[in-house]
mmCIF file of C-alpha atoms in Angstrom:
data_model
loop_
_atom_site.group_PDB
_atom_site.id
_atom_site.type_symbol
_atom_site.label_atom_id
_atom_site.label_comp_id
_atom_site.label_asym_id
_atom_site.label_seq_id
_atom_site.Cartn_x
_atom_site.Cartn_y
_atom_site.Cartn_z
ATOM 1 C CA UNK A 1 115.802 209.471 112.077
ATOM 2 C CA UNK A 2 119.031 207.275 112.921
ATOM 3 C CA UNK A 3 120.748 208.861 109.280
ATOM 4 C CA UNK A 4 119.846 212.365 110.334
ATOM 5 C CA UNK A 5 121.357 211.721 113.987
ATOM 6 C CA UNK A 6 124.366 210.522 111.953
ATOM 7 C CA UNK A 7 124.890 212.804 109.939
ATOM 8 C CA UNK A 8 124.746 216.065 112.638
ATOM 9 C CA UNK A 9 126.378 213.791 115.043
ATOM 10 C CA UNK A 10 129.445 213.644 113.042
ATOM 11 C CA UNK A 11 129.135 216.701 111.680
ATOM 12 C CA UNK A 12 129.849 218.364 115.228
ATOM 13 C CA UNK A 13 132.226 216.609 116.052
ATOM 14 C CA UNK A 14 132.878 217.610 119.350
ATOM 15 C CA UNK A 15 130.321 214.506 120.801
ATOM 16 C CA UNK A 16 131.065 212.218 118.255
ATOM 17 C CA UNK A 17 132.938 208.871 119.459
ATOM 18 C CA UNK A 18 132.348 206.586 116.361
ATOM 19 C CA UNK A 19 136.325 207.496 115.489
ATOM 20 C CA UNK A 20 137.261 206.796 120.175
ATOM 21 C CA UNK A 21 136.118 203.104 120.391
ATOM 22 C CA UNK A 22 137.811 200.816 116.931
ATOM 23 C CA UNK A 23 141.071 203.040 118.042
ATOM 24 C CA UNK A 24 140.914 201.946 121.713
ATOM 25 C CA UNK A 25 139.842 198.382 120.858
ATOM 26 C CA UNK A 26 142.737 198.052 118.399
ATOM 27 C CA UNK A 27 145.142 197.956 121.479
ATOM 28 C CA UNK A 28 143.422 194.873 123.656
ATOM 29 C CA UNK A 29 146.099 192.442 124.067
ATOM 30 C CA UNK A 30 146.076 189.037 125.238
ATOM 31 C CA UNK A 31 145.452 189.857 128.638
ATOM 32 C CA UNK A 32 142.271 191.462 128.511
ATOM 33 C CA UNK A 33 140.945 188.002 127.082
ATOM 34 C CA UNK A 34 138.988 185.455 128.693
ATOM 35 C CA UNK A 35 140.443 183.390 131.122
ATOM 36 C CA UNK A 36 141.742 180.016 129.324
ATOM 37 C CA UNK A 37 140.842 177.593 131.696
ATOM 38 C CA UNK A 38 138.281 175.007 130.399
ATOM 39 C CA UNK A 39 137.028 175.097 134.366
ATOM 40 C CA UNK A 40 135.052 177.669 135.548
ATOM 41 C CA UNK A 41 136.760 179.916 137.912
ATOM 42 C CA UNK A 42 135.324 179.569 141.167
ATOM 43 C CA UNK A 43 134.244 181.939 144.121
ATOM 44 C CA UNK A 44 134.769 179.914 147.429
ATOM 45 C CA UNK A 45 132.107 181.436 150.560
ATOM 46 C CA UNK A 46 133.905 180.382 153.608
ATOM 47 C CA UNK A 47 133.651 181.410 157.578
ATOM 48 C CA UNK A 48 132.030 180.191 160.543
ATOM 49 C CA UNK A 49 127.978 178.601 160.470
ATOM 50 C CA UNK A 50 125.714 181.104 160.757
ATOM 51 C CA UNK A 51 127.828 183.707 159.280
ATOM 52 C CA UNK A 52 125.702 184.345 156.644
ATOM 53 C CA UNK A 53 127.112 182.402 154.093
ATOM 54 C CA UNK A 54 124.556 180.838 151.763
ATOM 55 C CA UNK A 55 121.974 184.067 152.733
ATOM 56 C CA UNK A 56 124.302 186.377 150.615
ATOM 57 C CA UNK A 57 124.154 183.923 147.721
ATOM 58 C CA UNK A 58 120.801 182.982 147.527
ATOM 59 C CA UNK A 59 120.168 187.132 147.842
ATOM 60 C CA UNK A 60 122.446 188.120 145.204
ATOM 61 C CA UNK A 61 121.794 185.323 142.386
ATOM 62 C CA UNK A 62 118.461 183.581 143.048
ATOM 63 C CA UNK A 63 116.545 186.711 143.986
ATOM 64 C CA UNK A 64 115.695 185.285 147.273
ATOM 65 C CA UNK A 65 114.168 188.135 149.926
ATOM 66 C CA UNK A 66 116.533 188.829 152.907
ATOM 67 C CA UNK A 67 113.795 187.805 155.186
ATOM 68 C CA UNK A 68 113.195 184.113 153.514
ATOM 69 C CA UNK A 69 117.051 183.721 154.142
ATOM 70 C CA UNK A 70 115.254 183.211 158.135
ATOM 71 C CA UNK A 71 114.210 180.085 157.141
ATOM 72 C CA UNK A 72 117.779 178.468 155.404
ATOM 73 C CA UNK A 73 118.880 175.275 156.652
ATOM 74 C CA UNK A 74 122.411 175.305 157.906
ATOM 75 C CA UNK A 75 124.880 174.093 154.717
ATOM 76 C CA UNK A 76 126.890 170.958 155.808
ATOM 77 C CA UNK A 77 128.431 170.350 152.562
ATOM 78 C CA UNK A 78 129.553 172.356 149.792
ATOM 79 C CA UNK A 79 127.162 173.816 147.708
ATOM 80 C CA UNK A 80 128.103 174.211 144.223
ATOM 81 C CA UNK A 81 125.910 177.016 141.654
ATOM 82 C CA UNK A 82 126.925 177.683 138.432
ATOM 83 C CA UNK A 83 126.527 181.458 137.411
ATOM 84 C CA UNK A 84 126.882 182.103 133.708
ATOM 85 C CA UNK A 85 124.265 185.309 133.576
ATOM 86 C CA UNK A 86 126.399 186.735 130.847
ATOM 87 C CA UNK A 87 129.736 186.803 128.868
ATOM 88 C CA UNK A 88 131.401 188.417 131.726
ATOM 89 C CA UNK A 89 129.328 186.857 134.683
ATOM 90 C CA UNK A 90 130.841 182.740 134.004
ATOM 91 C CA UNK A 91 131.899 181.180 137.454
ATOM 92 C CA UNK A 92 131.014 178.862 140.078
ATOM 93 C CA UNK A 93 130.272 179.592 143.657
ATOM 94 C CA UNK A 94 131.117 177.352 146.222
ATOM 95 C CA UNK A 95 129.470 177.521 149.488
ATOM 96 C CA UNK A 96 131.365 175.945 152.317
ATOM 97 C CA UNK A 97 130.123 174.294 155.838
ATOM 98 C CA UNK A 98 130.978 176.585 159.046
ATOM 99 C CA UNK A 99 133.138 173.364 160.417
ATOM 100 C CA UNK A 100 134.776 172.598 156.910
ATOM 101 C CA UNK A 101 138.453 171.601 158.347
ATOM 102 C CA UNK A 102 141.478 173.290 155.941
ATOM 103 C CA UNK A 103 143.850 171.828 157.398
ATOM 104 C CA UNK A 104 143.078 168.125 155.610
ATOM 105 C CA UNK A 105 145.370 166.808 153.494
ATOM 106 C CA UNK A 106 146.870 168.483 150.444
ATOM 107 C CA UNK A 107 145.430 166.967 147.890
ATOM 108 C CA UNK A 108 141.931 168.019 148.936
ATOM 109 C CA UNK A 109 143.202 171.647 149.031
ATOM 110 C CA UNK A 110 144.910 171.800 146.246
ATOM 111 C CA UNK A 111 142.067 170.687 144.008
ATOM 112 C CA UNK A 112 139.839 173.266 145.818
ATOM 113 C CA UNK A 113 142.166 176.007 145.270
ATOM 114 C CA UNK A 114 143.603 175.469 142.087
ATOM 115 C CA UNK A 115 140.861 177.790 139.896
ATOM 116 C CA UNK A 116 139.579 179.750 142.307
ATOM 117 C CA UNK A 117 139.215 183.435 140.984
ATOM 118 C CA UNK A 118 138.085 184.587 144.875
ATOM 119 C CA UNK A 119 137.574 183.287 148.521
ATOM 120 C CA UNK A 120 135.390 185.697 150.086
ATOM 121 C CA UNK A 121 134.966 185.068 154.399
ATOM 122 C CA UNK A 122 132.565 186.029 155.817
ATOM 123 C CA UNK A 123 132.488 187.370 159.632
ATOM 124 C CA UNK A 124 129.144 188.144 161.816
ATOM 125 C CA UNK A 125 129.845 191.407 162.438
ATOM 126 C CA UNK A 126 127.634 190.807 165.610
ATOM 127 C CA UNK A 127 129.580 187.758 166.855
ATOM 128 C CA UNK A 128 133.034 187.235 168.811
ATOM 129 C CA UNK A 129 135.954 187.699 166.299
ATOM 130 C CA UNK A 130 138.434 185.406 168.247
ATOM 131 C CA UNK A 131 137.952 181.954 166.787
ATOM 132 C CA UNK A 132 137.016 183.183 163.089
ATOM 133 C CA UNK A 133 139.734 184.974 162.917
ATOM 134 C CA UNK A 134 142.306 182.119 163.429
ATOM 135 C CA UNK A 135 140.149 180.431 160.860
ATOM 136 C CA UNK A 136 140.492 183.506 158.423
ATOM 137 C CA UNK A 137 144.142 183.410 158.735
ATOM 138 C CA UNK A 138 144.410 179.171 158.447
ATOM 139 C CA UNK A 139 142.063 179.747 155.503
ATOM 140 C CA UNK A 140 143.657 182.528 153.805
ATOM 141 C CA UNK A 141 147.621 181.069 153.934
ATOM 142 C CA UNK A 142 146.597 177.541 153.090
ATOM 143 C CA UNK A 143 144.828 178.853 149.828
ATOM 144 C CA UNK A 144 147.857 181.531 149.043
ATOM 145 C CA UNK A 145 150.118 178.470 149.286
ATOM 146 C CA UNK A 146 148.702 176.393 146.745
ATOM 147 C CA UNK A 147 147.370 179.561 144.389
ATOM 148 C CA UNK A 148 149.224 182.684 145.180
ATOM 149 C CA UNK A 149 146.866 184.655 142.373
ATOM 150 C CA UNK A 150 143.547 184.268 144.935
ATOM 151 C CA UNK A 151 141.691 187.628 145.936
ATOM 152 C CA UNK A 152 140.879 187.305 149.297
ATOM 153 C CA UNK A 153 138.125 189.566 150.073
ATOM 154 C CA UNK A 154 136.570 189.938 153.991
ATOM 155 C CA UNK A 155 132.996 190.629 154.266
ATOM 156 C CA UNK A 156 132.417 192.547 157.500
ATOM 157 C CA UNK A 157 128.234 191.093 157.188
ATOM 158 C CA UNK A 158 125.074 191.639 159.190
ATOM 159 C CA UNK A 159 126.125 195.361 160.120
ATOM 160 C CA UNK A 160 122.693 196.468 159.500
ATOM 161 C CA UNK A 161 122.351 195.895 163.483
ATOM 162 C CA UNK A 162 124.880 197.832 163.898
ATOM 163 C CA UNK A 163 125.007 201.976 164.707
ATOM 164 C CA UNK A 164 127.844 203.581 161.842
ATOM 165 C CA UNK A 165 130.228 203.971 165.587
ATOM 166 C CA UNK A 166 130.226 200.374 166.036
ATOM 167 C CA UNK A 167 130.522 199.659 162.074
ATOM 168 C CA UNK A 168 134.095 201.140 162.219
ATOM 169 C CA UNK A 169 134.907 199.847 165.502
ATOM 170 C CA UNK A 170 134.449 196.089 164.333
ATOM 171 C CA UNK A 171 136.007 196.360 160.981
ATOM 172 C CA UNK A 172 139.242 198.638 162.639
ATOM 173 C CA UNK A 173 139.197 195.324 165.243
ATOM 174 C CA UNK A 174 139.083 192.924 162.289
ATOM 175 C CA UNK A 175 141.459 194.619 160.230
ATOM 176 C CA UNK A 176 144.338 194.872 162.931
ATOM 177 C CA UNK A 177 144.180 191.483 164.379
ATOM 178 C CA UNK A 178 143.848 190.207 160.479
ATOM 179 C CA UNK A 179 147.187 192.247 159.672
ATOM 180 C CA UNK A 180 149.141 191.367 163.122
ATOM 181 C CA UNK A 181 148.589 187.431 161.989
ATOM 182 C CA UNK A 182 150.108 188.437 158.949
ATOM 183 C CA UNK A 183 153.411 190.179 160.084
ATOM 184 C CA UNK A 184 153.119 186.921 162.586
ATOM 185 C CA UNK A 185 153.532 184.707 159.184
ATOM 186 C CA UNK A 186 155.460 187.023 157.719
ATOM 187 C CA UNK A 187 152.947 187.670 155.109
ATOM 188 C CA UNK A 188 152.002 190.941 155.327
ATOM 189 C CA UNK A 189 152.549 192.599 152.440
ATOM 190 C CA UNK A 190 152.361 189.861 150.590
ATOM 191 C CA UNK A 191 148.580 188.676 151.019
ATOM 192 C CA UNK A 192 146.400 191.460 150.626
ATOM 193 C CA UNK A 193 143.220 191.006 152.338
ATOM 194 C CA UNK A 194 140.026 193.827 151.095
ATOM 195 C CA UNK A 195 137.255 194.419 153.645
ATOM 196 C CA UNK A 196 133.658 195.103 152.934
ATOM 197 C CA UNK A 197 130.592 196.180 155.334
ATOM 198 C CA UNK A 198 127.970 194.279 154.188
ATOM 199 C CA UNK A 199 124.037 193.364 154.847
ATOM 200 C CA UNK A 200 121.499 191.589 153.047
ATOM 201 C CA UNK A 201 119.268 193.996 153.849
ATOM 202 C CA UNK A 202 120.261 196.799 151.891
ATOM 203 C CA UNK A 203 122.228 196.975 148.684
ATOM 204 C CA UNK A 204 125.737 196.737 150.510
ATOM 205 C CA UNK A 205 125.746 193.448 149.819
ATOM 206 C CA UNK A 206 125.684 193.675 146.038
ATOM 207 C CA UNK A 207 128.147 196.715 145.587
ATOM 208 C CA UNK A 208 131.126 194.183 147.685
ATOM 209 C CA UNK A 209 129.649 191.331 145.328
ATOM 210 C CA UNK A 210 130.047 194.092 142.383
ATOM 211 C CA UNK A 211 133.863 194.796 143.469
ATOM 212 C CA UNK A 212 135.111 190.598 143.981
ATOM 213 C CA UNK A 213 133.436 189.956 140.451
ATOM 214 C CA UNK A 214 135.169 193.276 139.036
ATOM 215 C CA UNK A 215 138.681 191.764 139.925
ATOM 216 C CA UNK A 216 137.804 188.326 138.391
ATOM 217 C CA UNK A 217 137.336 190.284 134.874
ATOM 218 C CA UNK A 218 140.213 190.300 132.513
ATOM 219 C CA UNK A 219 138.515 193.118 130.678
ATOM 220 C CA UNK A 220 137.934 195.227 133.196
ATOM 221 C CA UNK A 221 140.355 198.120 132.107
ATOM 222 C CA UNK A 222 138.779 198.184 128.956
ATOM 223 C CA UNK A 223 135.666 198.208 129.494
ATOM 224 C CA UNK A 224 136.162 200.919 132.043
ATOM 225 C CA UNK A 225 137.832 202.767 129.131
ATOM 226 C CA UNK A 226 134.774 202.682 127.022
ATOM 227 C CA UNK A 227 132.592 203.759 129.752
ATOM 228 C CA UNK A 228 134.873 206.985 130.453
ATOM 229 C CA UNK A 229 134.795 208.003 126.949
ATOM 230 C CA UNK A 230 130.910 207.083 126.762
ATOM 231 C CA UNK A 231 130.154 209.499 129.474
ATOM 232 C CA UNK A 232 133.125 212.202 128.082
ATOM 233 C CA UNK A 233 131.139 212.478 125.111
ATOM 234 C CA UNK A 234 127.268 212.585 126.109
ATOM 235 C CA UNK A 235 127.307 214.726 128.885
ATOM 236 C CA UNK A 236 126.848 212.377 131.699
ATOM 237 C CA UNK A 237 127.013 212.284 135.177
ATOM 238 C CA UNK A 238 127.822 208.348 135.943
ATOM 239 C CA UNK A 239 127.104 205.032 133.833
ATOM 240 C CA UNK A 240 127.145 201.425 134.956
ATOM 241 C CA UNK A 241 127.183 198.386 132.862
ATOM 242 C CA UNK A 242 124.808 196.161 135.185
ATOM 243 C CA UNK A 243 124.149 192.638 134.880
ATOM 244 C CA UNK A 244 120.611 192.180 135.561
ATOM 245 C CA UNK A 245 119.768 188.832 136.631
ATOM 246 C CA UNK A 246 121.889 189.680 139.595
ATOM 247 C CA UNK A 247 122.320 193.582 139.771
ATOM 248 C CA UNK A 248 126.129 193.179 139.923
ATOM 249 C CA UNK A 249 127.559 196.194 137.978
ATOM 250 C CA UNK A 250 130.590 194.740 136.103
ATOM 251 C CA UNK A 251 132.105 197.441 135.044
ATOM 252 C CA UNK A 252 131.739 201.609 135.773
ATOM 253 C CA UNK A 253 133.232 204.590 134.669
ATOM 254 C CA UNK A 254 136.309 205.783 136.884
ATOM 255 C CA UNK A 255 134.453 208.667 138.562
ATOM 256 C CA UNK A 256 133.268 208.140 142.032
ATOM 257 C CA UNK A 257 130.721 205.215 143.057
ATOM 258 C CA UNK A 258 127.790 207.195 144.944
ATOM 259 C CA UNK A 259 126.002 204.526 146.477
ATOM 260 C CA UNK A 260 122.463 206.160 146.364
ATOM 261 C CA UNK A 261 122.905 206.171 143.026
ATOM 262 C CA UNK A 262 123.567 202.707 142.628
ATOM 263 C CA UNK A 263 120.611 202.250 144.597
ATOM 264 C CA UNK A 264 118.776 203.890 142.116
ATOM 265 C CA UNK A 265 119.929 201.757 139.380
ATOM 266 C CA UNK A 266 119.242 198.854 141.316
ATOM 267 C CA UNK A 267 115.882 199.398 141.667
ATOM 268 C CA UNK A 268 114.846 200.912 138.090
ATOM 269 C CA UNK A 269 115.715 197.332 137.439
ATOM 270 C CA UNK A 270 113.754 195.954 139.476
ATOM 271 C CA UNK A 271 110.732 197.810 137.933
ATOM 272 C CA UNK A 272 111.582 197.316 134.499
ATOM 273 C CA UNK A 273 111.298 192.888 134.943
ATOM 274 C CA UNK A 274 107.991 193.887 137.089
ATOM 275 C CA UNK A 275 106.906 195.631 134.170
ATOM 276 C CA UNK A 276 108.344 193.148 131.785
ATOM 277 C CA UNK A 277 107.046 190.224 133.757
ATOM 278 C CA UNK A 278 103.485 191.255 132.754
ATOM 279 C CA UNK A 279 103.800 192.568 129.710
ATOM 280 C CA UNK A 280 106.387 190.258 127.993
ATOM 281 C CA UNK A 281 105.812 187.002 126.024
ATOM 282 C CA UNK A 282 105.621 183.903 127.853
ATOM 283 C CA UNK A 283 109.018 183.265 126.980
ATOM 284 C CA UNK A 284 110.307 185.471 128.544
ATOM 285 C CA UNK A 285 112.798 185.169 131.572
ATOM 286 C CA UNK A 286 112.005 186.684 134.745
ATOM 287 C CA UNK A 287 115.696 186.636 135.211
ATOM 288 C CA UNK A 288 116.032 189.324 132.232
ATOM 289 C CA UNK A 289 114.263 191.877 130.284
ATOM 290 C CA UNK A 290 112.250 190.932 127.073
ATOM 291 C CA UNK A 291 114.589 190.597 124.655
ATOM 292 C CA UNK A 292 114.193 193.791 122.355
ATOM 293 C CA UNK A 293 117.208 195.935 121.128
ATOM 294 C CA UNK A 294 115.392 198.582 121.690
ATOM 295 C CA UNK A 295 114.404 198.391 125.258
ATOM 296 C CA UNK A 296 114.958 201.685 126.860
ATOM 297 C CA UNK A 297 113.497 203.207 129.712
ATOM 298 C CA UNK A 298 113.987 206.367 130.961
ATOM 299 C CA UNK A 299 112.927 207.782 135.115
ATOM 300 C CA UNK A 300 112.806 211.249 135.596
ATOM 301 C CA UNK A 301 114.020 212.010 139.294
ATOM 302 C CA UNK A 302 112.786 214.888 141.523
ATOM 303 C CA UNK A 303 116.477 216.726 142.264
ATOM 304 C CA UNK A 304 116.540 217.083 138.013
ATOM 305 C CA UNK A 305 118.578 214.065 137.622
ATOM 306 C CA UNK A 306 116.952 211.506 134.964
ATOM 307 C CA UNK A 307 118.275 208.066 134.954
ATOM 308 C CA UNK A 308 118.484 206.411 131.018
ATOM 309 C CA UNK A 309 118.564 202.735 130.622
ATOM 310 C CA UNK A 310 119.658 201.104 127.471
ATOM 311 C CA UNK A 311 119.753 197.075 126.845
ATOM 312 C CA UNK A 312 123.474 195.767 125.470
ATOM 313 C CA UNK A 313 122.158 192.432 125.370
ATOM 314 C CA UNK A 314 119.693 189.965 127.103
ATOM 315 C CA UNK A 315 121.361 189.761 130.217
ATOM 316 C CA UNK A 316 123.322 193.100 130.459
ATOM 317 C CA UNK A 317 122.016 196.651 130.677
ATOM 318 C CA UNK A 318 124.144 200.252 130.651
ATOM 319 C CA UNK A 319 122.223 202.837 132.801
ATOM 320 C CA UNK A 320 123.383 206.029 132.572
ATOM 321 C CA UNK A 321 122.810 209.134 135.303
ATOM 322 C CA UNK A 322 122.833 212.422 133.591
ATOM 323 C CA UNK A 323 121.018 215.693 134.459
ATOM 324 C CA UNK A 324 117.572 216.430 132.596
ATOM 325 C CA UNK A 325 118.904 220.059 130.969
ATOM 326 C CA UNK A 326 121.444 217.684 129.557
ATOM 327 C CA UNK A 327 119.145 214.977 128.194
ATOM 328 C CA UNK A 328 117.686 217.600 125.594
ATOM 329 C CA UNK A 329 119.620 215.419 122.585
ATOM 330 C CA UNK A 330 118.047 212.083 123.110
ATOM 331 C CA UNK A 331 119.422 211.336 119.588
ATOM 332 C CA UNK A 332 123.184 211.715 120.442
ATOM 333 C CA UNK A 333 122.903 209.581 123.763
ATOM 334 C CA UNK A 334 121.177 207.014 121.433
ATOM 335 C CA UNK A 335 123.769 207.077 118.435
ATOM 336 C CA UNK A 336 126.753 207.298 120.947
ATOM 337 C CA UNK A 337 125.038 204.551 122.902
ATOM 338 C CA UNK A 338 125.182 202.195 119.203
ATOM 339 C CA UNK A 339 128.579 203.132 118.936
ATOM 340 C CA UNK A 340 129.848 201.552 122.466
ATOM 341 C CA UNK A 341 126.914 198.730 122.367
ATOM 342 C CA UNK A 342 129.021 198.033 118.950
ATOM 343 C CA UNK A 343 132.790 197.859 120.774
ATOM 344 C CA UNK A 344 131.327 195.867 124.003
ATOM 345 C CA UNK A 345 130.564 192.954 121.506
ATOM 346 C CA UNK A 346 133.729 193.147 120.055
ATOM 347 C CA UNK A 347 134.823 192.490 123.452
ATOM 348 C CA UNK A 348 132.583 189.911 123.969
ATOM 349 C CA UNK A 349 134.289 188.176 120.317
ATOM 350 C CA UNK A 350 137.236 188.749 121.317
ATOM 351 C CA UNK A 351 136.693 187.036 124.258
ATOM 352 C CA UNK A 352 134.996 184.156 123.227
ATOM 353 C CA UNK A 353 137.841 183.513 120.012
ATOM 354 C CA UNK A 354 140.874 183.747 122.319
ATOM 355 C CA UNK A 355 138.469 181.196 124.667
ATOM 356 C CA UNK A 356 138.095 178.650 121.925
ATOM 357 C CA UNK A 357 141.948 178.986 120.958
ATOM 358 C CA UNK A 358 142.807 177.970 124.771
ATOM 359 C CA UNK A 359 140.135 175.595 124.838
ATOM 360 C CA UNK A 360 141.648 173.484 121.974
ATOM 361 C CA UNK A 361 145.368 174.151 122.977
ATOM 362 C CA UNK A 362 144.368 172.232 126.020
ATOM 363 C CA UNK A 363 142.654 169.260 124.309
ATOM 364 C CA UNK A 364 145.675 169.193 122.295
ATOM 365 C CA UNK A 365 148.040 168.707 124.783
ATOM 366 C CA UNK A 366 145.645 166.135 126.617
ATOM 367 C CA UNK A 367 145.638 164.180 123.341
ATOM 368 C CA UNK A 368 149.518 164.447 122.932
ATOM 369 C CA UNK A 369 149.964 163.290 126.708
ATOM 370 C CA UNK A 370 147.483 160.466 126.494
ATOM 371 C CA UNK A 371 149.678 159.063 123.280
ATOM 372 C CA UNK A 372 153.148 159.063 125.434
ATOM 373 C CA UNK A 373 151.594 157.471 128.189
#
């Protein structure tokens, strides 16, 4: 069936993108490599106890329900997890105490801040702003300072409290007392703070996790590239590339995020480890789907969209949202599908060779310092 496919497939023409991908892929430079650093770059959780710091990561990566978060003991030291989910998903999140002081020597900063990818505050969006704002600002120009290639991202959390009135009223407040400390510093324009509405208890909470891992992702571009030309070419409405231990999305195609729809996606995971959970081999990982290159699944929705999941690899998934008159060739989705499954692991090999190279550069010049000494 996959040489007839292939055969009409290219015959067409017109849906064929065997010939788009090895063309693109011929063009990644040295920046849309992995980053060099033998470290793992880090994502720093900062803001004032109670905040909601260690509930967001024990949502997003240990699958922890929002209502067990109740129960969390306050964090008064930093908490470090190690997140390597997949090729893309390799970092280290560091969860700080509400009281953690900044302003302590250099040293101590400066080995905090030296590989961090992202510092992410968070701000009870139910709370008095006064106080953890002045922290936000300490926080954000003492880690500019030492690395001037942070992302500082400010999550607006526990709005789900909150009417959609009082959601733009607090992050309008944030925002222009964030900015005026700025101009104060005379660093506006030059530290670029993003700002996210979050709650645990919906999926908010993953799609700003989804956009601070997004930035940390030399290969963003690209892969972005190969999801436009994906969805060009098989008629589809919208495709993510999901990591599914967490339900980040790493990397869409440049049409519009609908947030339902990532809902939807969300969930249809969820249902497919259920499923796998029961049905899978004892070795499997509840973490991922049973590991089968041919896991598919496919949920027909009642306004005649149908959502079409395809594995990529253990830990990462590509679900696609097209409309059902357009899922009538299941065969070019699937052969189209092989083609960009195929350029994603060149990607990934990329990747991993330019890794290595840096990797032993480094030891090298370790070595070669250790002999002058």
């Amino acid at each position: 069936m996959a040489d007839v496919y292939k055969g009409d497939l290219r015959n067409s023409g017109e849906f064929d993108i065997s010939s788009s991908f090895p063309n693109y892929l011929s063009t990644l430079s040295q920046e849309d490599t992995f980053n060099n650093d033998i470290n793992r770059t880090r994502i720093l959780l900062a803001g004032f106890r109670k905040a909601g710091k260690s509930s967001i990561q024990k949502v997003v990566f240990h699958k922890m329900s929002a209502n067990e978060t109740l129960y969390l003991e306050p964090t008064n030291k930093i908490i470090k997890s190690d997140i390597s989910t997949s090729s893309f998903m390799q970092f280290q999140i560091w969860d700080f105490p509400g009281d953690f002081d900044w302003t302590q020597d250099q040293t101590t900063n400066e080995s905090i801040f030296k590989n961090t990818g992202a510092l992410i505050y968070v701000i009870d969006a139910q709370d008095e702003f006064g106080d953890t704002l002045l922290k936000l600002h300490t926080t954000v120009t003492k880690a500019f300072e030492i690395n001037p290639k942070i992302v500082f991202e400010v999550f607006i959390h526990k709005v789900d409290g909150l009417s959609d009135e009082q959601k733009m009223d607090a992050q309008r407040e944030i925002q222009q007392q964030a900015n005026e400390d700025l101009m104060e510093s005379k660093l506006d324009g030059i530290i670029n703070l993003s700002y996210h509405l979050t709650s645990i208890y919906d999926h908010s909470i993953f799609e700003a996790f989804s956009k601070v891992v997004q930035k940390l992702i030399p290969q963003l571009a690209t892969l972005e590239n190969l999801l436009d030309i994906l969805i060009s070419n098989s008629r589809m409405e919208k495709a993510y590339l999901v990591d599914v231990a967490s339900k980040i999305y790493i990397a869409s195609d440049t049409t519009y995020v609908d947030m339902q729809q990532y809902e939807l996606c969300s969930d249809m995971i969820d249902v497919i480890i259920d499923v796998s959970c029961i049905y899978g081999t004892k070795d499997d990982s509840k973490e991922s789907f049973t590991h089968d290159p041919e896991t598919q699944s496919v949920i027909r929705l009642n306004n005649g969209n149908v959502l079409y999941l395809k594995e990529v690899n253990k830990y990462l998934a590509l679900i696609c949202l097209l409309r059902e008159d357009k899922f009538d060739k299941h065969g070019l989705i699937d052969y189209n599908f092989q083609i960009f499954k195929k350029a994603i692991t060149e990607v990934f090999e990329v990747g991993k060779a330019d890794k290595f190279k840096g990797q032993k550069l480094k030891t090298q010049q370790t070595q070669t310092q250790g002999g002058k000494k």
